[in-house]
Amino acid sequence: MFEGSTDKFDFTDIEGRKKMGRNDEDGGCRMSGASGFLMVLLAIAIAVGVGLIVHFAGNQKELNCNCQCGPAEGVVTMAPGFLTETCKAKAVLGNQELCGLCPERTTTPSMSTTLGMRTASTMPNTTMPPTSSPHPITDTRLPTSVKPLHYELNLRPEMYNDKPETFTFNGTVAIKVECKSPTDNITLHIATQNLTTTPTVEASDNTEVSPVVLHTTRDVTRQFLIMTLDKPLVVGNQYVIQLAFEDRLSNTVLLGMYVSTYRDEAANMTKYMTATQFEPTYARHAFPCFDEPAFKATFDIKLERQPHIISLSNMPLVSSVTMGDGYVADHFDVSVTMSTYLVAFVFGELESVKNVTENNVLFGVYTTPQNINQTAFALNLGSRLLDTFEEYFNISFALPKLDNVGLPDFVYGAMENWGLMTYREVFLLNVEGVTTTYDMEFSAEVLSHEIVHSWFGNLVSPAWWDDIWLNEGFATFLSFLGVDRVVPEWGMMDLVNLYIIQPVMDVDSVESIVPIFREAYTPDQILALFDIITYYKGCGVIRMMWFFLGPETFRKGLERYLNEKAYGNGAHDDLWASLQTQAVNDGKTDFDIKSVMDSWILQTNYPVVTVRKVNGGLYLNQSRFLLQSNNNTDFAGYSWTIPFTYTTDQKLNYDQSANNVLWMAPNTQVYATDASISKMNGWVIGNIQHYGYYRVNYEQENWNALITQLKTDYTKIHVVNRGTLISDLWALFKAGQADLVTAWDMLTYLQYETEFIPWQYASSELVYPNNMLTRRPAYGNFERFVLSLLEGRSLNVSLNDNRPTQQRSLSKLIFSLSCRYGVPECATRAKQLFNDWKNSGTLIPPDVKESVFCRAIKEGGEEEWNYMYDVYLNGPAVEQAGALASLGCTSRAWIISRYLDYILDPSKIRKQDAPRAFTSLLRNTNAFYQTFEYILAKWEFIVVDYQLDVNALNTIVSTAAAGMFTEYEMKKIENWRDEIHPDGAANLSGFDVALNRISVNMEWHNKYYERVAQWLENYVGSGP
Ligand SMILES: [Zn+2]
């Protein structure tokens, strides 16, 4: 499963993406960004609760991350799967940038968890019962006395009117089971379906009299259906359970079997589809079943539909028969043995394009008819990825076909249902003039992630959900590896660290974080496992293992594991055993995989290795890395088995392998010597290509030598290490383990840097200082500092840019920074691109469109603003959100004033867009105070007459606080809160978040402002 990524799925929403795009220099959601690191500390310290709720706006496909942030004693409310892992974790850490980009929809699924301790919650869905209690239960597993072998499933959705709230489905299921141990009851999963006939159990063996079902009971808490029989089943015999059921199709929660809605532009009407999302525990919401991953069986599926739509399932269609009532019954081939969570159906008006892969698999991409011309990328890349993974694992894809369906409404990013993968449309479709380089990379990553699950997850599934990190960590890592094999020129393996590992290392450096391997019993607990630690830290430790085993031992070990466990299940110890056998076969005997990996998956956090040069050798020490600790923090109890690597200015060896690993055992100090160290007169660098999931700290002399090297000839240091030197150093500085001057000094080498990766690390570190300095005297020097780094950069961008992707990404970043920090050429260039687009419809290169819009509005006057406003109101749907975001970029006070009035007039700005309109103005320094004062003056009207919902208000106030750092501003927010609700009855959590944020900002100013200002003065004064 690919967790929904808000930066991606809000495809046309420039503002939203700006705050969340993980390769955007604004870095709102990027974990390695400096933004809010102090805020992180404070947020953790006071256990700020953050709720994430995602809005789903039906036809408009406007899916946003919307956080409700508040001091709820560490409770995190989240809509699972709607959020990028990064986004989720960032919000957990109190990043209020993310909060409330759209109003809450009360029917969105939500769940509550705490960091480290799960608590109860309910699914606010009329079709689903509460699934948990105040005291979480642990006896949620089905009995193992019977084992399912085969399902015959018949399903019919009724969705053929214009009232989706009335849609239903009905069906029958016959489950053949085998008795494994004596029992006089059969227990399986069911959710809220009504049984429409009395269940029966029939003996398959003619010599046995079938048992009689005396009564059926439901255990609602455990979602069990218990059939009590008149006699015990005979061990070894087989029985068929017959059940008939019906239920409402969910039109609110996109889990189980649900309705998806879209606007058919050509027909000018709303249309409906039925789709499924069963992972992890929602197959039981569609049909009664043994809904645990280890209960694998075969599935014979029949789907009934009206003739004007099609149906799809995991297997190819075998026959279609018209029934007496005019419906058509589609009968699909019997599936391979698989888990219930991988079963899937889709019903709708869909069109497809297809390829046959090298190994004769029919690879299809399905969408609604209006999007079918956006499928070429997914079809071509996807089918090549399938070929690649067959070759990589040396195991054929198990099914004759693999369909990939873009769904208008989808709770996650994508889902690996075997043979019928489902995607949020934006991940599958590429639109000319809209799809950015980053979107394209991300789309490839998602396709690759789902396809590789066909082996890691589908062919071999976790024995229980606690090992879901094996599915997701491997799919995350292997998705990069797969794309790298198909399009090596993208350099995806160099991007794993930037996109995946550094973000989670920031999250993973607070005490309250969870480890990778966690117990889970209830559906809520299971859902909570799908988080950044599972996906991204999972990927990080797997990548480290890939390195220390060596790529080929790793690959052969996986092949061995998949063959040993094919069509079955595995736990992490099974995988370690397969890999260990392979390692021994390959002559690698200097490590025990289980003991190495247990230190990474069972402990929270990660180590920092401190390197000290002593007598011609290196002393290496490890300690638990935390951004903040206190007197009670346990450092001694945490230790890891670390595959340490290093090189020196004498060796410059960045192409290291398993043979170069220096193992650091837990709780031991290592002394390393080699000739290059004793000869070394410059620097040593640890963690080559950052293959290890740890940071490295050095003595001051070594940091200085590294900075000198970067400034004189940065090519002597690998591009990944150039990036992670910045992120390590800044993380160490934030943790009080490195010097401020050193951290800032390192960034000065960027004036020479020509690669995207180090630039992206650096620019994300500058986000928070930028926000803090923007209304302070030191900002002039800060601007001069950034401009000095940008001097002489080309701002040439073109629509059909065929340069390597990372060069395109760098151009995007440079263009954006240049526009923001006032490089004159950028204003000229933006204006020219804008005018060509406005006057003759020339497409703006998508990578720079956001910057161009914003700059054109900022530089322009009424004419430009009015034009953009017209695009917002009447332009193509894909341009509207971008237009809205840019309206807030204006620098004219009177236009700001008029726009503020427009926002509160629903005939001028759609009500759903009001919060975003306000927040885009609040992020514009020129509009900040005017907007804030306007909202303060009008709050009664906004709340009482305009009826802005409380979440939107929370969002606005917490956004406003991002730029505040004075007692006066704090007092204003406090007074405002007290005026709105003196008794504190309303859920004004955004105000608490805002106050926390201001106090963190104040702390930054107290602690760092003078020193940063001094550093900038020295730098600018002395010249770059
Ligand atoms: Zn996945």
PDB file of N, CA and C in Angstrom, residues 856-899:
ATOM      1  N   ALA A 856       4.594  36.974 -10.961  1.00  0.00           N
ATOM      2  CA  ALA A 856       3.864  37.854 -11.883  1.00  0.00           C
ATOM      3  C   ALA A 856       2.811  38.666 -11.121  1.00  0.00           C
ATOM      4  N   ILE A 857       2.177  38.062 -10.164  1.00  0.00           N
ATOM      5  CA  ILE A 857       1.174  38.778  -9.377  1.00  0.00           C
ATOM      6  C   ILE A 857       1.856  39.780  -8.443  1.00  0.00           C
ATOM      7  N   LYS A 858       2.967  39.355  -7.865  1.00  0.00           N
ATOM      8  CA  LYS A 858       3.691  40.244  -6.944  1.00  0.00           C
ATOM      9  C   LYS A 858       4.190  41.501  -7.674  1.00  0.00           C
ATOM     10  N   GLU A 859       4.776  41.299  -8.837  1.00  0.00           N
ATOM     11  CA  GLU A 859       5.319  42.416  -9.611  1.00  0.00           C
ATOM     12  C   GLU A 859       4.232  43.211 -10.322  1.00  0.00           C
ATOM     13  N   GLY A 860       3.144  42.516 -10.658  1.00  0.00           N
ATOM     14  CA  GLY A 860       2.128  43.120 -11.505  1.00  0.00           C
ATOM     15  C   GLY A 860       1.161  43.993 -10.728  1.00  0.00           C
ATOM     16  N   GLY A 861       0.198  44.519 -11.435  1.00  0.00           N
ATOM     17  CA  GLY A 861      -0.799  45.385 -10.825  1.00  0.00           C
ATOM     18  C   GLY A 861      -2.174  44.767 -10.928  1.00  0.00           C
ATOM     19  N   GLU A 862      -3.151  45.637 -11.076  1.00  0.00           N
ATOM     20  CA  GLU A 862      -4.531  45.194 -11.085  1.00  0.00           C
ATOM     21  C   GLU A 862      -4.831  44.279 -12.277  1.00  0.00           C
ATOM     22  N   GLU A 863      -4.256  44.614 -13.413  1.00  0.00           N
ATOM     23  CA  GLU A 863      -4.553  43.836 -14.616  1.00  0.00           C
ATOM     24  C   GLU A 863      -4.170  42.367 -14.429  1.00  0.00           C
ATOM     25  N   GLU A 864      -2.948  42.119 -13.942  1.00  0.00           N
ATOM     26  CA  GLU A 864      -2.486  40.749 -13.743  1.00  0.00           C
ATOM     27  C   GLU A 864      -3.352  40.038 -12.703  1.00  0.00           C
ATOM     28  N   TRP A 865      -3.637  40.778 -11.638  1.00  0.00           N
ATOM     29  CA  TRP A 865      -4.420  40.163 -10.556  1.00  0.00           C
ATOM     30  C   TRP A 865      -5.815  39.784 -11.075  1.00  0.00           C
ATOM     31  N   ASN A 866      -6.419  40.725 -11.792  1.00  0.00           N
ATOM     32  CA  ASN A 866      -7.769  40.439 -12.312  1.00  0.00           C
ATOM     33  C   ASN A 866      -7.765  39.262 -13.273  1.00  0.00           C
ATOM     34  N   TYR A 867      -6.709  39.172 -14.059  1.00  0.00           N
ATOM     35  CA  TYR A 867      -6.630  38.065 -15.002  1.00  0.00           C
ATOM     36  C   TYR A 867      -6.575  36.739 -14.248  1.00  0.00           C
ATOM     37  N   MET A 868      -5.735  36.709 -13.214  1.00  0.00           N
ATOM     38  CA  MET A 868      -5.585  35.480 -12.433  1.00  0.00           C
ATOM     39  C   MET A 868      -6.887  35.150 -11.698  1.00  0.00           C
ATOM     40  N   TYR A 869      -7.529  36.179 -11.243  1.00  0.00           N
ATOM     41  CA  TYR A 869      -8.810  35.981 -10.550  1.00  0.00           C
ATOM     42  C   TYR A 869      -9.834  35.352 -11.509  1.00  0.00           C
ATOM     43  N   ASP A 870      -9.806  35.800 -12.752  1.00  0.00           N
ATOM     44  CA  ASP A 870     -10.710  35.243 -13.747  1.00  0.00           C
ATOM     45  C   ASP A 870     -10.362  33.772 -14.026  1.00  0.00           C
ATOM     46  N   VAL A 871      -9.068  33.469 -14.039  1.00  0.00           N
ATOM     47  CA  VAL A 871      -8.669  32.060 -14.215  1.00  0.00           C
ATOM     48  C   VAL A 871      -9.207  31.229 -13.047  1.00  0.00           C
ATOM     49  N   TYR A 872      -9.094  31.776 -11.848  1.00  0.00           N
ATOM     50  CA  TYR A 872      -9.615  31.073 -10.666  1.00  0.00           C
ATOM     51  C   TYR A 872     -11.118  30.802 -10.804  1.00  0.00           C
ATOM     52  N   LEU A 873     -11.842  31.818 -11.286  1.00  0.00           N
ATOM     53  CA  LEU A 873     -13.299  31.658 -11.367  1.00  0.00           C
ATOM     54  C   LEU A 873     -13.732  30.810 -12.554  1.00  0.00           C
ATOM     55  N   ASN A 874     -13.125  31.071 -13.705  1.00  0.00           N
ATOM     56  CA  ASN A 874     -13.657  30.498 -14.946  1.00  0.00           C
ATOM     57  C   ASN A 874     -12.669  29.654 -15.733  1.00  0.00           C
ATOM     58  N   GLY A 875     -11.429  29.537 -15.269  1.00  0.00           N
ATOM     59  CA  GLY A 875     -10.414  28.833 -16.056  1.00  0.00           C
ATOM     60  C   GLY A 875     -10.554  27.328 -15.957  1.00  0.00           C
ATOM     61  N   PRO A 876      -9.666  26.601 -16.667  1.00  0.00           N
ATOM     62  CA  PRO A 876      -9.712  25.142 -16.599  1.00  0.00           C
ATOM     63  C   PRO A 876      -9.489  24.660 -15.164  1.00  0.00           C
ATOM     64  N   ALA A 877     -10.102  23.536 -14.822  1.00  0.00           N
ATOM     65  CA  ALA A 877     -10.029  23.046 -13.436  1.00  0.00           C
ATOM     66  C   ALA A 877      -8.586  22.891 -12.958  1.00  0.00           C
ATOM     67  N   VAL A 878      -7.696  22.438 -13.838  1.00  0.00           N
ATOM     68  CA  VAL A 878      -6.318  22.191 -13.384  1.00  0.00           C
ATOM     69  C   VAL A 878      -5.563  23.478 -13.061  1.00  0.00           C
ATOM     70  N   GLU A 879      -6.072  24.614 -13.526  1.00  0.00           N
ATOM     71  CA  GLU A 879      -5.370  25.876 -13.251  1.00  0.00           C
ATOM     72  C   GLU A 879      -5.935  26.614 -12.037  1.00  0.00           C
ATOM     73  N   GLN A 880      -7.114  26.238 -11.604  1.00  0.00           N
ATOM     74  CA  GLN A 880      -7.814  27.075 -10.619  1.00  0.00           C
ATOM     75  C   GLN A 880      -7.101  27.161  -9.266  1.00  0.00           C
ATOM     76  N   ALA A 881      -6.612  26.028  -8.792  1.00  0.00           N
ATOM     77  CA  ALA A 881      -5.978  26.064  -7.472  1.00  0.00           C
ATOM     78  C   ALA A 881      -4.688  26.872  -7.517  1.00  0.00           C
ATOM     79  N   GLY A 882      -3.939  26.737  -8.612  1.00  0.00           N
ATOM     80  CA  GLY A 882      -2.715  27.516  -8.769  1.00  0.00           C
ATOM     81  C   GLY A 882      -3.018  28.998  -8.825  1.00  0.00           C
ATOM     82  N   ALA A 883      -4.091  29.316  -9.513  1.00  0.00           N
ATOM     83  CA  ALA A 883      -4.493  30.716  -9.611  1.00  0.00           C
ATOM     84  C   ALA A 883      -4.856  31.253  -8.233  1.00  0.00           C
ATOM     85  N   LEU A 884      -5.617  30.480  -7.484  1.00  0.00           N
ATOM     86  CA  LEU A 884      -6.010  30.907  -6.137  1.00  0.00           C
ATOM     87  C   LEU A 884      -4.773  31.172  -5.277  1.00  0.00           C
ATOM     88  N   ALA A 885      -3.817  30.238  -5.333  1.00  0.00           N
ATOM     89  CA  ALA A 885      -2.619  30.393  -4.501  1.00  0.00           C
ATOM     90  C   ALA A 885      -1.876  31.680  -4.861  1.00  0.00           C
ATOM     91  N   SER A 886      -1.853  32.019  -6.151  1.00  0.00           N
ATOM     92  CA  SER A 886      -1.062  33.175  -6.562  1.00  0.00           C
ATOM     93  C   SER A 886      -1.739  34.501  -6.205  1.00  0.00           C
ATOM     94  N   LEU A 887      -3.041  34.498  -6.034  1.00  0.00           N
ATOM     95  CA  LEU A 887      -3.733  35.754  -5.715  1.00  0.00           C
ATOM     96  C   LEU A 887      -3.206  36.367  -4.419  1.00  0.00           C
ATOM     97  N   GLY A 888      -2.741  35.511  -3.527  1.00  0.00           N
ATOM     98  CA  GLY A 888      -2.214  35.997  -2.247  1.00  0.00           C
ATOM     99  C   GLY A 888      -0.807  36.552  -2.342  1.00  0.00           C
ATOM    100  N   CYS A 889      -0.201  36.533  -3.523  1.00  0.00           N
ATOM    101  CA  CYS A 889       1.184  37.007  -3.665  1.00  0.00           C
ATOM    102  C   CYS A 889       1.274  38.508  -3.915  1.00  0.00           C
ATOM    103  N   THR A 890       0.153  39.169  -4.090  1.00  0.00           N
ATOM    104  CA  THR A 890       0.193  40.589  -4.439  1.00  0.00           C
ATOM    105  C   THR A 890       0.869  41.438  -3.361  1.00  0.00           C
ATOM    106  N   SER A 891       1.502  42.527  -3.805  1.00  0.00           N
ATOM    107  CA  SER A 891       2.145  43.405  -2.820  1.00  0.00           C
ATOM    108  C   SER A 891       1.413  44.748  -2.693  1.00  0.00           C
ATOM    109  N   ARG A 892       0.310  44.932  -3.431  1.00  0.00           N
ATOM    110  CA  ARG A 892      -0.429  46.199  -3.378  1.00  0.00           C
ATOM    111  C   ARG A 892      -1.459  46.179  -2.245  1.00  0.00           C
ATOM    112  N   ALA A 893      -1.326  47.159  -1.365  1.00  0.00           N
ATOM    113  CA  ALA A 893      -2.196  47.174  -0.180  1.00  0.00           C
ATOM    114  C   ALA A 893      -3.682  47.229  -0.558  1.00  0.00           C
ATOM    115  N   TRP A 894      -4.010  48.008  -1.574  1.00  0.00           N
ATOM    116  CA  TRP A 894      -5.432  48.143  -1.889  1.00  0.00           C
ATOM    117  C   TRP A 894      -5.981  46.851  -2.519  1.00  0.00           C
ATOM    118  N   ILE A 895      -5.123  46.174  -3.284  1.00  0.00           N
ATOM    119  CA  ILE A 895      -5.586  44.901  -3.862  1.00  0.00           C
ATOM    120  C   ILE A 895      -5.752  43.862  -2.746  1.00  0.00           C
ATOM    121  N   ILE A 896      -4.823  43.905  -1.794  1.00  0.00           N
ATOM    122  CA  ILE A 896      -4.946  42.999  -0.645  1.00  0.00           C
ATOM    123  C   ILE A 896      -6.279  43.276   0.063  1.00  0.00           C
ATOM    124  N   SER A 897      -6.557  44.560   0.241  1.00  0.00           N
ATOM    125  CA  SER A 897      -7.780  44.949   0.949  1.00  0.00           C
ATOM    126  C   SER A 897      -9.026  44.477   0.197  1.00  0.00           C
ATOM    127  N   ARG A 898      -9.022  44.654  -1.111  1.00  0.00           N
ATOM    128  CA  ARG A 898     -10.171  44.216  -1.907  1.00  0.00           C
ATOM    129  C   ARG A 898     -10.289  42.680  -1.868  1.00  0.00           C
ATOM    130  N   TYR A 899      -9.141  42.025  -1.952  1.00  0.00           N
ATOM    131  CA  TYR A 899      -9.137  40.552  -1.931  1.00  0.00           C
ATOM    132  C   TYR A 899      -9.693  40.040  -0.595  1.00  0.00           C
TER     133      TYR A 899
END
